PDB file of C-alpha atoms in Angstrom:
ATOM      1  CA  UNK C   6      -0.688  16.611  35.322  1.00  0.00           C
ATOM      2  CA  UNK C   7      -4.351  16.997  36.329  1.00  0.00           C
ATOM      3  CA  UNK C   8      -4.921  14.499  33.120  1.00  0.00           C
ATOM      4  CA  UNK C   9      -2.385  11.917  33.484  1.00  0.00           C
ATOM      5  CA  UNK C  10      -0.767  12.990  30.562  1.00  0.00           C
ATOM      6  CA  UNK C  11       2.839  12.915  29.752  1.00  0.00           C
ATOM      7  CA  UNK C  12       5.062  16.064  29.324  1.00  0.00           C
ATOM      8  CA  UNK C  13       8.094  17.637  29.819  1.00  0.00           C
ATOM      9  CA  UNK C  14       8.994  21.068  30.389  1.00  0.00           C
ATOM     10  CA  UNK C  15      13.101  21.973  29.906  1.00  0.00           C
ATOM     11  CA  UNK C  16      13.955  25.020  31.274  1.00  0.00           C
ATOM     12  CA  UNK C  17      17.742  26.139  30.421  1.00  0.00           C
ATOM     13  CA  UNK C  18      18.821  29.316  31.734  1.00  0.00           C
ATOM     14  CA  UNK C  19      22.151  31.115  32.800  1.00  0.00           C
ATOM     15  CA  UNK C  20      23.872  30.348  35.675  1.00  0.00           C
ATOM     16  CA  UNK C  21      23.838  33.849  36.368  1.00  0.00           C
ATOM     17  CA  UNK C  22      22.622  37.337  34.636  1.00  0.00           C
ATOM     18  CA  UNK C  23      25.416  39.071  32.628  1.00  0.00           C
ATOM     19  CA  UNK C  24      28.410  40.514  34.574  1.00  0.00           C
ATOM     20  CA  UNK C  25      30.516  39.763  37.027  1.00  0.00           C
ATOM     21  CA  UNK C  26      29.413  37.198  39.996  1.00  0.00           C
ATOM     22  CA  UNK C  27      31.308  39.778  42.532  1.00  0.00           C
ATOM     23  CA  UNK C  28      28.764  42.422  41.394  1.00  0.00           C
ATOM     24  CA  UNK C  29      26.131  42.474  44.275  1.00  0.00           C
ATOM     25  CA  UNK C  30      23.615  43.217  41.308  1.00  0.00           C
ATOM     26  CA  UNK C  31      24.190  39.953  39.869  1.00  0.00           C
ATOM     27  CA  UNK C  32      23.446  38.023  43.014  1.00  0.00           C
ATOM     28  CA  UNK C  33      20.948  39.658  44.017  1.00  0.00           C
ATOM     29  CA  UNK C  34      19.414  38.839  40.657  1.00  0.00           C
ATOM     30  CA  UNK C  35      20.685  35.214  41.120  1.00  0.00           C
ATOM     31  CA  UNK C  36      19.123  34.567  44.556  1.00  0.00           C
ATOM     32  CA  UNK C  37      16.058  35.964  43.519  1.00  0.00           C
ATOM     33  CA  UNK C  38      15.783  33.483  40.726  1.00  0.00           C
ATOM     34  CA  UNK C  39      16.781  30.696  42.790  1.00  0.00           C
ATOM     35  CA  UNK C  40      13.988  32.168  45.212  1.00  0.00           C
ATOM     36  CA  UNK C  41      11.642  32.164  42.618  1.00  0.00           C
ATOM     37  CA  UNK C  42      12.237  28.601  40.965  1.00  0.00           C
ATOM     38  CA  UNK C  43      12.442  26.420  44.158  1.00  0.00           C
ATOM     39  CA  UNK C  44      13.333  28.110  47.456  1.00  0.00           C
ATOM     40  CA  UNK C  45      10.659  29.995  48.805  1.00  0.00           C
ATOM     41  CA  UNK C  46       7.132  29.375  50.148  1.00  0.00           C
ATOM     42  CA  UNK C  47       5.612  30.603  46.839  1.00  0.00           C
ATOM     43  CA  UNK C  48       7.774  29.310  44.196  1.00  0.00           C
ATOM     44  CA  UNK C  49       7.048  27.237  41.283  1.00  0.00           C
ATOM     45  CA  UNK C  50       8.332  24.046  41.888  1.00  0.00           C
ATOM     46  CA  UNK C  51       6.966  24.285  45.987  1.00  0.00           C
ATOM     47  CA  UNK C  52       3.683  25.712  44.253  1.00  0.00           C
ATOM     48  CA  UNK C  53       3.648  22.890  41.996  1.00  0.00           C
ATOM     49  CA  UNK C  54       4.451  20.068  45.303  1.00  0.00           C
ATOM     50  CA  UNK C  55       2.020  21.664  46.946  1.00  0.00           C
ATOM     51  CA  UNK C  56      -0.834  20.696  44.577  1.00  0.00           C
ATOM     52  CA  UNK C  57       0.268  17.430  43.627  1.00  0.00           C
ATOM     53  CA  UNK C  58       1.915  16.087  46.584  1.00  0.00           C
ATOM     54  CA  UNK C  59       1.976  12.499  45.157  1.00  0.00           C
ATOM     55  CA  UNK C  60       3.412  13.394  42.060  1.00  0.00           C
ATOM     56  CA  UNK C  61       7.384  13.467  41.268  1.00  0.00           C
ATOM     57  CA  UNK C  62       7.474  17.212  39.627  1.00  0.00           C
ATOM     58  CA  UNK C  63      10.818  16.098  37.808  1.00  0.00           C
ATOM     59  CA  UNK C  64       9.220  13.967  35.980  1.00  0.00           C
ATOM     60  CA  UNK C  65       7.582  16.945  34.202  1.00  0.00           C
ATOM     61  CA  UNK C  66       9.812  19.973  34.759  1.00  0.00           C
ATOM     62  CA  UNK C  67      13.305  20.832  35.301  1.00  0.00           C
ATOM     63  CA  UNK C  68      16.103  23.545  35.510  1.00  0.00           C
ATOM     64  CA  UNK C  69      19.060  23.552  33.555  1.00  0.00           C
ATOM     65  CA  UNK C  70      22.298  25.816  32.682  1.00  0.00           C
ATOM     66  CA  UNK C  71      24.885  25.260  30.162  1.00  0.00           C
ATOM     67  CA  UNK C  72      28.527  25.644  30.832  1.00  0.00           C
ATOM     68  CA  UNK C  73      31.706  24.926  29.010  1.00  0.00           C
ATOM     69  CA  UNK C  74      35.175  23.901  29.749  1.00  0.00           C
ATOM     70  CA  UNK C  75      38.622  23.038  29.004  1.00  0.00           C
ATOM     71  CA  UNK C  76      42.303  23.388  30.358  1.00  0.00           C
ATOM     72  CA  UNK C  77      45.150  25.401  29.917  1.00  0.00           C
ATOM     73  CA  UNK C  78      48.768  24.336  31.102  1.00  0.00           C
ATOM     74  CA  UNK C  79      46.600  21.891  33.428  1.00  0.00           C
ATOM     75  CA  UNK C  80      44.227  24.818  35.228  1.00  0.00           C
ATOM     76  CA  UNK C  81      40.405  23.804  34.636  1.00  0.00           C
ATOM     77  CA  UNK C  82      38.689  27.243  33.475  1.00  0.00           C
ATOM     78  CA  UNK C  83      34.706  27.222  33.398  1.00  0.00           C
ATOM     79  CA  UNK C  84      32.548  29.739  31.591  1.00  0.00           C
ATOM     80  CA  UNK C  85      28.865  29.746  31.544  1.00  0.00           C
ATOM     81  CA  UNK C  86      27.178  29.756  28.229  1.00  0.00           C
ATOM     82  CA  UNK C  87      24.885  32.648  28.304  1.00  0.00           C
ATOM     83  CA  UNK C  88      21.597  31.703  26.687  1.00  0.00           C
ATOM     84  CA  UNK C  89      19.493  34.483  25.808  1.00  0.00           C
ATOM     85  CA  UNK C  90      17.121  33.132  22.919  1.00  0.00           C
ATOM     86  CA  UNK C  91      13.681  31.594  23.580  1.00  0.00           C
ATOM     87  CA  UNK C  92      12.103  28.148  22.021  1.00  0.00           C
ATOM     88  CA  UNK C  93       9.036  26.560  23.130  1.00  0.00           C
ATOM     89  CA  UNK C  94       7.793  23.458  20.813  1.00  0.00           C
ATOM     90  CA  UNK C  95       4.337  22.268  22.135  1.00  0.00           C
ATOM     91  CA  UNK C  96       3.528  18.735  20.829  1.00  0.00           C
ATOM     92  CA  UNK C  97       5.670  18.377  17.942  1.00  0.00           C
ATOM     93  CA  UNK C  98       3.011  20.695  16.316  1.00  0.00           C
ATOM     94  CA  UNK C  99       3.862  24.596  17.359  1.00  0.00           C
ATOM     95  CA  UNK C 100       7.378  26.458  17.495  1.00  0.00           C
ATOM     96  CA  UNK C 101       7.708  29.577  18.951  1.00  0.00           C
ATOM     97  CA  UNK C 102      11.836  31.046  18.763  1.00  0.00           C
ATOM     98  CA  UNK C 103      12.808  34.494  19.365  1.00  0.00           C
ATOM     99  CA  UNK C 104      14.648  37.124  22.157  1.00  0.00           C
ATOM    100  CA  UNK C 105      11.977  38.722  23.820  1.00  0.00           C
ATOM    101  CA  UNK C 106      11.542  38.764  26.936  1.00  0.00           C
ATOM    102  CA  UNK C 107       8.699  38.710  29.311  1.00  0.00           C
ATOM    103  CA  UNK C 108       8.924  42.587  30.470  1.00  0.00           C
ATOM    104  CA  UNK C 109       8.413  46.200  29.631  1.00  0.00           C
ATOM    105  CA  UNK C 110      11.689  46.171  27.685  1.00  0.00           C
ATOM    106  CA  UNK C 111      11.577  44.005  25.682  1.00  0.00           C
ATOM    107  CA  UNK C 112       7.123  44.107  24.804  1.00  0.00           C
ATOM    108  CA  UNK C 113       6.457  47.986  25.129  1.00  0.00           C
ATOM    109  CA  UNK C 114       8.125  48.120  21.478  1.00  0.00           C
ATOM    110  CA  UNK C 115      10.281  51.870  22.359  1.00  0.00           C
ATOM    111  CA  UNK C 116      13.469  50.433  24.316  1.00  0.00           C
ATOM    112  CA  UNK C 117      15.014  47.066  23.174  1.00  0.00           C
ATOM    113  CA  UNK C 118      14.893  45.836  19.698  1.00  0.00           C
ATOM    114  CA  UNK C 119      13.457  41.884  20.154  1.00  0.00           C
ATOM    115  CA  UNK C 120      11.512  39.774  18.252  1.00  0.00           C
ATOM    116  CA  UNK C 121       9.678  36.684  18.215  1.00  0.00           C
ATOM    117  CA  UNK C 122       8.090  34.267  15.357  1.00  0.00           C
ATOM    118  CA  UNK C 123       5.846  31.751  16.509  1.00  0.00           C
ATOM    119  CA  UNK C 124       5.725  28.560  13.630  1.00  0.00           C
ATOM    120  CA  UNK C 125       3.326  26.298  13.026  1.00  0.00           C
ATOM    121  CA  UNK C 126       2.857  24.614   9.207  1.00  0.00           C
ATOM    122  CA  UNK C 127       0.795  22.985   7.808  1.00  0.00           C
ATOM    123  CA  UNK C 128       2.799  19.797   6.830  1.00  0.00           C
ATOM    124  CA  UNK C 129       1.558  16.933   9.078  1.00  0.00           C
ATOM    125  CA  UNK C 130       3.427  13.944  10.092  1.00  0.00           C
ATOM    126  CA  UNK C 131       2.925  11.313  11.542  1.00  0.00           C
ATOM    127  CA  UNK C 132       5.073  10.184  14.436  1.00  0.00           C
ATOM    128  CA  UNK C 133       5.119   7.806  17.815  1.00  0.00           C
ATOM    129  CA  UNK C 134       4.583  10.102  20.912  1.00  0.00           C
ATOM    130  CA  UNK C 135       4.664   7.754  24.320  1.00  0.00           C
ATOM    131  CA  UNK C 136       4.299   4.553  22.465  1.00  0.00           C
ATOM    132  CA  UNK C 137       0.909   5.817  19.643  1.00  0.00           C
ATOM    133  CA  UNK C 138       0.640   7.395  16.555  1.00  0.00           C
ATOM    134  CA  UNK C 139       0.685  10.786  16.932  1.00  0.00           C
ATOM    135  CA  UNK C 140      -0.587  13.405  14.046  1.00  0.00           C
ATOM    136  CA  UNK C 141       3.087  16.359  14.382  1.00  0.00           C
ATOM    137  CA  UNK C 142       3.743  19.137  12.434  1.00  0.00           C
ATOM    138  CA  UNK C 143       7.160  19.108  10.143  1.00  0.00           C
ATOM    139  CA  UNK C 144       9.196  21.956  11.133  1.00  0.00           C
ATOM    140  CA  UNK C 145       8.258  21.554  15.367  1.00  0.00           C
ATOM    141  CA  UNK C 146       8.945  18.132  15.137  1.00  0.00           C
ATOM    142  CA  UNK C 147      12.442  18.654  12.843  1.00  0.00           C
ATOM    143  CA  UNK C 148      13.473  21.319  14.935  1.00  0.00           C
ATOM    144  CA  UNK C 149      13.047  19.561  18.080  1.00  0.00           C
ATOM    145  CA  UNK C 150      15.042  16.529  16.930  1.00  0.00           C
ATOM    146  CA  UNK C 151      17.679  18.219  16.185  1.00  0.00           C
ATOM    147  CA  UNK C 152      17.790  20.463  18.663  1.00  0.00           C
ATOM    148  CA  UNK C 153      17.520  18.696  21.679  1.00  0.00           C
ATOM    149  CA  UNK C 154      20.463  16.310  21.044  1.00  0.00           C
ATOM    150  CA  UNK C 155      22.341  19.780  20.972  1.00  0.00           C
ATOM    151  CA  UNK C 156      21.557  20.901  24.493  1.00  0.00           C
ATOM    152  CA  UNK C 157      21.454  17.930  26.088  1.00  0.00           C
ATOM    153  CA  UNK C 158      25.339  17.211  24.897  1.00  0.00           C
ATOM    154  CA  UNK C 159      25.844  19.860  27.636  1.00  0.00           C
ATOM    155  CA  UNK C 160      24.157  18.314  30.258  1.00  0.00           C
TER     156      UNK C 160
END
């Protein structure tokens, strides 16, 4: 942003942690994400306001969760689609994919079994990135064209 450069950041997580949304641990956990994302005095996105107060923030970051849907004998039933996996592709050039997650858990290596792989080859390609030539790596740039026609069929 300080640059004037172009970016997005896509952010897709569950509507709520696993469990049931009666369970006072699972809203609890909600609001505090909510609290954390947009709604209180320190959160990212009023952080983010703060420092660029003539700046649209959507423009470079927003929140999403998946859900899916149907009918049976004409009652609408709505689950959330729990996402649990982690991708990050910086610049067409860099993939990181995996299931850990940013705590003691999952990074002190003697409680859950996660793992990450972080990807970047050595197969350039050259694509258009906001309208110039642009130097990408293969697989980041492959993986994020077809991936991102995925989730956004949800949205």
């Amino acid at each position: 942003i300080d640059n004037n450069q172009i970016f997005r950041v896509i952010v897709i997580l569950p509507l709520h942690s696993e469990g049931s949304w009666s369970d006072n641990t699972v809203k609890l956990l909600s609001m505090w994400q909510y609290s954390s994302i947009c709604s209180s005095k320190y959160s990212l996105l009023q952080e983010l306001e703060q420092k660029y107060p003539d700046v649209d923030i959507s423009n470079y970051i927003s929140f999403y969760s998946l859900v899916n849907h149907g009918t049976i004998r004409s009652q609408l039933f709505v689950e959330q689609i729990y996402v649990h996996s982690k991708l990050m592709i910086v610049d067409d050039r860099l993939a990181l994919c995996g299931s850990a997650n940013i705590n003691d858990r999952s990074l002190i290596g003697d409680r859950d079994s996660e793992i990450a792989i972080v990807v970047g080859d050595s197969k350039n390609i050259s694509i258009s990135m906001n309208g110039k030539q642009f130097v990408a790596k293969k697989f980041a740039h492959t993986l994020r064209v077809k991936v991102t026609p995925f989730f956004f069929q949800f949205m």
